[in-house]
Coordinates of C-alpha atoms and ligand atoms in Angstrom, one line a residue:
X1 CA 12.2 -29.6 -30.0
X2 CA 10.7 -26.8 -32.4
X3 CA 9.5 -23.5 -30.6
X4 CA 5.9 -24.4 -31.4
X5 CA 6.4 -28.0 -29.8
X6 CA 7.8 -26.5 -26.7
X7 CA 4.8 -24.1 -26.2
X8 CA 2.7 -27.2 -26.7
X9 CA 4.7 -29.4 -24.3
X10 CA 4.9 -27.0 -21.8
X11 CA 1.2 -26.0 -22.0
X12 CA 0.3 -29.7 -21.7
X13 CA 2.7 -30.0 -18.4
X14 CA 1.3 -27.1 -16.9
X15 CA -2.2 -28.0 -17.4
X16 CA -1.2 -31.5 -16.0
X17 CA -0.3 -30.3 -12.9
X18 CA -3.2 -28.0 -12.4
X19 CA -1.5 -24.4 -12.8
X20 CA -4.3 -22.2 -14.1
X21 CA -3.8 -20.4 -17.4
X22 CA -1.4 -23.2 -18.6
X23 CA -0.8 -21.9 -22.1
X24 CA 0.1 -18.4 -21.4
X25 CA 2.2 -19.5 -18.2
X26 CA 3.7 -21.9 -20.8
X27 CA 4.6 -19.0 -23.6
X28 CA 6.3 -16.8 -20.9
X29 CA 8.7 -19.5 -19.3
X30 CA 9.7 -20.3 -23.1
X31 CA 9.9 -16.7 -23.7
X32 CA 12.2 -16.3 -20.7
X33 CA 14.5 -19.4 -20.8
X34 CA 14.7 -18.7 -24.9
X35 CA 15.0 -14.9 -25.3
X36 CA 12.0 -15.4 -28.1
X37 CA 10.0 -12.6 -28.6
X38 CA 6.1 -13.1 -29.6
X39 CA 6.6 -11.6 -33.2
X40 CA 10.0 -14.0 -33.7
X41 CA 7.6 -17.3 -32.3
X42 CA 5.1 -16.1 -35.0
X43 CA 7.9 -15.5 -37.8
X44 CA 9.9 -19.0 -37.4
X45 CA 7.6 -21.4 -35.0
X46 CA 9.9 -23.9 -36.4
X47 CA 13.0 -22.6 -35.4
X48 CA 15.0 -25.5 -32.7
X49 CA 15.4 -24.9 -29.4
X50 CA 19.1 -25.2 -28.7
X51 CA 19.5 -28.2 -25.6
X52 CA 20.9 -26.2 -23.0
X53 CA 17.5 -24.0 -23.4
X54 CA 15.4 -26.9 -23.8
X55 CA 16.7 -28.4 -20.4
X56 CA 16.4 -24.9 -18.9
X57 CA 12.6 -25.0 -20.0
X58 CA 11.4 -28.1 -18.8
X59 CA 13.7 -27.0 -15.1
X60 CA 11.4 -23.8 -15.2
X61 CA 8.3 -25.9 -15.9
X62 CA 8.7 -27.9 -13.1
X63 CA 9.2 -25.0 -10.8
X64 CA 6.2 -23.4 -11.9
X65 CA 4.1 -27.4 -11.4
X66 CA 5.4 -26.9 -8.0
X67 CA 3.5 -23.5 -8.1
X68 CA 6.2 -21.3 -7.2
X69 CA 5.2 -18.3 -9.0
X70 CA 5.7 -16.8 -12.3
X71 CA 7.0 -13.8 -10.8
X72 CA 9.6 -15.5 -8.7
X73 CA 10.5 -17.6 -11.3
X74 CA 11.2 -14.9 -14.0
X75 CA 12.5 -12.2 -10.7
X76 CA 10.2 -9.5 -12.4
X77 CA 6.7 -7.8 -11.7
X78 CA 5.2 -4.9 -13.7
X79 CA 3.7 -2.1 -11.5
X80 CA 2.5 1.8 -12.4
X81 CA 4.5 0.5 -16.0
X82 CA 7.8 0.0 -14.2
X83 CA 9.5 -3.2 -13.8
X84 CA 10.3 -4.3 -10.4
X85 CA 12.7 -7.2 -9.5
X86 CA 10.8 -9.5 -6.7
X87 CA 11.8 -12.7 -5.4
X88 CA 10.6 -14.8 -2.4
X89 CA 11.4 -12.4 0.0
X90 CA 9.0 -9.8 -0.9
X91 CA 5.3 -10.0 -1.7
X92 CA 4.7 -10.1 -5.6
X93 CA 3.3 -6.0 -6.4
X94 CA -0.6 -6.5 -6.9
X95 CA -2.8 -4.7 -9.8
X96 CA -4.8 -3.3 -6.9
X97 CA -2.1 -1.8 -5.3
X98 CA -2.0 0.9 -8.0
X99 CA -5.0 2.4 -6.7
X100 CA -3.6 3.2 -3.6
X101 CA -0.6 4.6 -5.6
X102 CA -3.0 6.3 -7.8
X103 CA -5.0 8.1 -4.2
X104 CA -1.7 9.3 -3.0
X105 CA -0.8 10.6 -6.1
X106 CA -3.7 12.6 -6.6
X107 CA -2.3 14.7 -2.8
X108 CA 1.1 14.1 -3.5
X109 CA 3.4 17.5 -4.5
X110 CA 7.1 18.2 -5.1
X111 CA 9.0 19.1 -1.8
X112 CA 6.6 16.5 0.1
X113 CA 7.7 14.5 2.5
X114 CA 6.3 10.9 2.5
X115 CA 6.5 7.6 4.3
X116 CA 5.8 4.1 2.8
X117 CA 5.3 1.3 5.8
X118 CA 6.0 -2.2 5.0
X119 CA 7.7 -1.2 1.5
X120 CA 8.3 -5.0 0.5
X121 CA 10.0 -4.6 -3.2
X122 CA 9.5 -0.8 -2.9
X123 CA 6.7 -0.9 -5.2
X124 CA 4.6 1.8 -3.4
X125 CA 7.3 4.4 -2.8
X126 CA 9.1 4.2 -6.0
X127 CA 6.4 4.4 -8.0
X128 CA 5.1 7.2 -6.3
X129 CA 8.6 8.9 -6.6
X130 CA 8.4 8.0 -11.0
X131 CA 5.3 9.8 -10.9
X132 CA 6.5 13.0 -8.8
X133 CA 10.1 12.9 -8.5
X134 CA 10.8 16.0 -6.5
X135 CA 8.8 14.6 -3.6
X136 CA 11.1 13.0 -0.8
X137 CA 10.1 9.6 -0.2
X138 CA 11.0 7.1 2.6
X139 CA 10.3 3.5 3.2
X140 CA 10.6 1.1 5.8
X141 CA 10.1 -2.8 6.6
X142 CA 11.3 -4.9 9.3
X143 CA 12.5 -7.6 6.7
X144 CA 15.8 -7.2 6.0
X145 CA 15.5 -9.2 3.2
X146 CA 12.9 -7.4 1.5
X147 CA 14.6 -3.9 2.0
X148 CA 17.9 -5.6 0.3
X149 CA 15.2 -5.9 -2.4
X150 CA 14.0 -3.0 -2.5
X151 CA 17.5 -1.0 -2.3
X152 CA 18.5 -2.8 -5.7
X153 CA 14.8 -1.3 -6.9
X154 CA 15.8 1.6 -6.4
X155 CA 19.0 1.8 -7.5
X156 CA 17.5 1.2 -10.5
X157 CA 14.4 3.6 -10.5
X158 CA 14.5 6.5 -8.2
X159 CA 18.2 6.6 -6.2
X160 CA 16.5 9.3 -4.0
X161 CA 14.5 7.5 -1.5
X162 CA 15.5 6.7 2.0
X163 CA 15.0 3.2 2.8
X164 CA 14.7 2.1 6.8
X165 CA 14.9 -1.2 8.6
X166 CA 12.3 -0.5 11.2
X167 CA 9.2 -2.3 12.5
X168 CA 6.4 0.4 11.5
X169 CA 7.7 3.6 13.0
X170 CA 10.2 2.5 15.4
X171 CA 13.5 3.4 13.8
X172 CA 11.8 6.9 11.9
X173 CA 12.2 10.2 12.6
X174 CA 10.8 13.7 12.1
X175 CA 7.1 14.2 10.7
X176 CA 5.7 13.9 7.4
X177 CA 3.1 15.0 4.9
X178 CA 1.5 11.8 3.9
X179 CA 2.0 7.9 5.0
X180 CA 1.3 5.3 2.3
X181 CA 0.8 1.7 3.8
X182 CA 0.2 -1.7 2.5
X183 CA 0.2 -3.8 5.4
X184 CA -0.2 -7.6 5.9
X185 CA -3.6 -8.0 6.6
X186 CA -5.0 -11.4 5.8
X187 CA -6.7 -13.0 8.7
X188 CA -4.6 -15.4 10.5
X189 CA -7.2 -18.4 10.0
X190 CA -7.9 -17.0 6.2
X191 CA -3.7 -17.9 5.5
X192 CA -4.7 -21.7 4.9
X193 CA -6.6 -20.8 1.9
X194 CA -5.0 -18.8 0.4
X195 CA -3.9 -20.1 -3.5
X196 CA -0.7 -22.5 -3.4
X197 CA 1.6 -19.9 -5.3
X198 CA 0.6 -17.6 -2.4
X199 CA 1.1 -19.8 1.0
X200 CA 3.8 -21.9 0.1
X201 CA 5.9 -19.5 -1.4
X202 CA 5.2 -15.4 -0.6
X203 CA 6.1 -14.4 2.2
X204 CA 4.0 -15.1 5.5
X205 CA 5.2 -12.0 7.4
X206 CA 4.3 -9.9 4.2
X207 CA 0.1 -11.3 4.6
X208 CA -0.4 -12.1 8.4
X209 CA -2.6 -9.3 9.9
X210 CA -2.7 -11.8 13.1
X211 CA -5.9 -12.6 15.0
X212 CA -8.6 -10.4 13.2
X213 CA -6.3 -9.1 10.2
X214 CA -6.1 -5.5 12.2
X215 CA -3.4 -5.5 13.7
X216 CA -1.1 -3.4 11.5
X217 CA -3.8 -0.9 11.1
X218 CA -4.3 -0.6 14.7
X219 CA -0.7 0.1 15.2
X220 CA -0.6 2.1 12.5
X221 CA -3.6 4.7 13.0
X222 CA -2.2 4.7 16.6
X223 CA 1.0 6.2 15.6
X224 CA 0.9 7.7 12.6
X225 CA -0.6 11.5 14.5
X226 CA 3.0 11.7 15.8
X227 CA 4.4 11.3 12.0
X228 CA 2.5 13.6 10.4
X229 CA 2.3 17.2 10.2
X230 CA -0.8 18.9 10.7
X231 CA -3.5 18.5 7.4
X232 CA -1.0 15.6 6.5
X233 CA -2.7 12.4 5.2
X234 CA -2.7 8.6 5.7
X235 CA -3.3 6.4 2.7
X236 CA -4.1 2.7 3.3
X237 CA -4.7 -0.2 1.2
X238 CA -7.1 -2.9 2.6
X239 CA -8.9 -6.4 2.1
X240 CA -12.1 -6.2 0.4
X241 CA -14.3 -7.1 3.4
X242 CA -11.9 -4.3 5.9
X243 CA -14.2 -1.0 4.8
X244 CA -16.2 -0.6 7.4
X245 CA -13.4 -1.6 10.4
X246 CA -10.3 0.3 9.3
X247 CA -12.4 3.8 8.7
X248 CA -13.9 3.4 12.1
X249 CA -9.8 2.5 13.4
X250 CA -8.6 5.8 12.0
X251 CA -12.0 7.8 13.3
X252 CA -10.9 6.2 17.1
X253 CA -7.6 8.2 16.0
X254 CA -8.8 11.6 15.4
X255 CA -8.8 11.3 11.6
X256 CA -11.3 13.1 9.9
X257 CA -13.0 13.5 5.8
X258 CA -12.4 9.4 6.3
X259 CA -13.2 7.8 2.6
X260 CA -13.0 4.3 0.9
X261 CA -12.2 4.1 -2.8
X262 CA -13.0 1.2 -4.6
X263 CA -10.7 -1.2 -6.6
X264 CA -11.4 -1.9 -10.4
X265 CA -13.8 -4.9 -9.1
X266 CA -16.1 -2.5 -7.1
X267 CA -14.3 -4.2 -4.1
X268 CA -13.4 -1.2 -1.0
X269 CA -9.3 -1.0 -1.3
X270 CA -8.1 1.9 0.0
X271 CA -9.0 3.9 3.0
X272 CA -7.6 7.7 3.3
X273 CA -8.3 10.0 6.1
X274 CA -6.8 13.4 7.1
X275 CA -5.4 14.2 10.7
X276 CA -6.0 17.7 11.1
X277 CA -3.6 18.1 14.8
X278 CA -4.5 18.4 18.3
Ligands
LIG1 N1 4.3 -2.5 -0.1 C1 4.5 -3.8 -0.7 C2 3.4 -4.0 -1.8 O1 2.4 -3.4 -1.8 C3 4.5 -4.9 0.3 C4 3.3 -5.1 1.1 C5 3.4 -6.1 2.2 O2 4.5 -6.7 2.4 N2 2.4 -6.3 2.8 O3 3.5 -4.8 -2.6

């Protein structure tokens, strides 16, 4: 099989099966299983696929008909411009995420001490450490699994920051100058319908914001006054429809100069508030 006919065949497979954006989910398992580049497809689409790559593509194609994700299936996300390793045991780094990472940044200075809940891959705190290196970051999860992901993160990308198996704040110490947080917060009876690639295979503990989707930022505007130091700040991402409950969470709290800033879809993402001390 010729490059061309293997972008064909899997294009037609994909599509077969259902899995949106067939052709360009095609082109990247090819890339990936071949080593191709888009300029060397272009140059020699005639070029043969050597077997054992041929039988590695059609194996990837079936994963991805199965609708295990891209992302797992290739063990990389891009985020901020850096290249993250994910894998089931971590939720895949979302677009929207960067404009939380974007907020913090805007506060964030060198010698700062931050804290990133539910760190999954690490996406949030490295990122934030790329962009401001001399700032001390720190991130925690209760998933062992996902902080063995994140360690080899950042190994890779910022071999300063602390990482902490904890749920929320249980196993952290001393007081900070901002928390970052991008908590599960799906709606327990909203995890049905979620998209395949998303129920069946990323992980549950990583959406479920239980009963009313809440529950993390209840926890978490209830505790973070005891992590940060006076004037520090608490950046949050949140669900589109969350804008109105979270704010008034983190008012209950004593937070104050409370704003929502919008995603690239006008949707409400990210909450920030300030806690100004006793
Ligand atoms: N902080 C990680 C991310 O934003 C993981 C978030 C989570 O597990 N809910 O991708």
């Amino acid at each position: 099989m010729t490059l061309s006919e293997a972008c064909l065949f899997g294009e037609k497979r994909l599509e077969g099966a259902g899995v949106p954006e067939a052709g360009l989910n095609a082109w990247l398992l090819l890339e990936y299983a071949s080593g191709c580049t888009r300029s060397r497809y272009y140059a020699y689409p005639e070029e043969l696929l050597e077997e054992e790559t041929e039988r590695e593509f059609r194996g990837l194609l079936e994963q991805r008909c199965r609708r295990v994700p891209l992302q797992y299936i290739t063990g990389v996300q891009e985020f901020m411009g850096h290249s993250f390793l994910v894998n089931a045991q971590v939720l895949i780094p979302r677009q929207d995420t960067e404009i939380l990472v974007e907020e913090a940044l805007k506060y964030l200075k060198p010698g700062m001490r931050f804290l990133d809940l539910c760190t999954g891959s690490g996406c949030i705190l490295l990122s934030l450490l790329l962009s401001c290196p001399e700032a001390l970051g720190t991130g925690s999860d209760i998933s062992r699994g996902a902080l063995q992901t994140a360690e080899k993160n950042r190994d890779r990308l910022a071999p300063g920051a602390v990482l902490v198996e904890s749920d929320l704040f249980d196993g952290i110490e001393g007081v900070f100058d901002m928390i970052v947080s991008n908590p599960p917060y799906i709606r327990r009876e909203e995890l049905p319908d979620l998209m395949e690639e998303v129920r069946l295979y990323e992980p549950v503990s990583a959406l479920d914001g239980h009963e009313d989707g809440l529950y993390f930022y209840r926890r978490i505007a209830g505790e973070s006054p005891s992590y940060l130091k006076p004037g520090g700040r608490l950046y949050l991402e949140i669900g589109y429809d969350q804008g109105v409950t979270v704010p008034q969470l983190l008012k209950e709290q004593g937070f104050c100069e409370i704003e929502v800033k919008k995603d690239l879809a006008g949707l409400d993402r990210v909450v920030k508030g300030i806690y100004k001390g006793n």
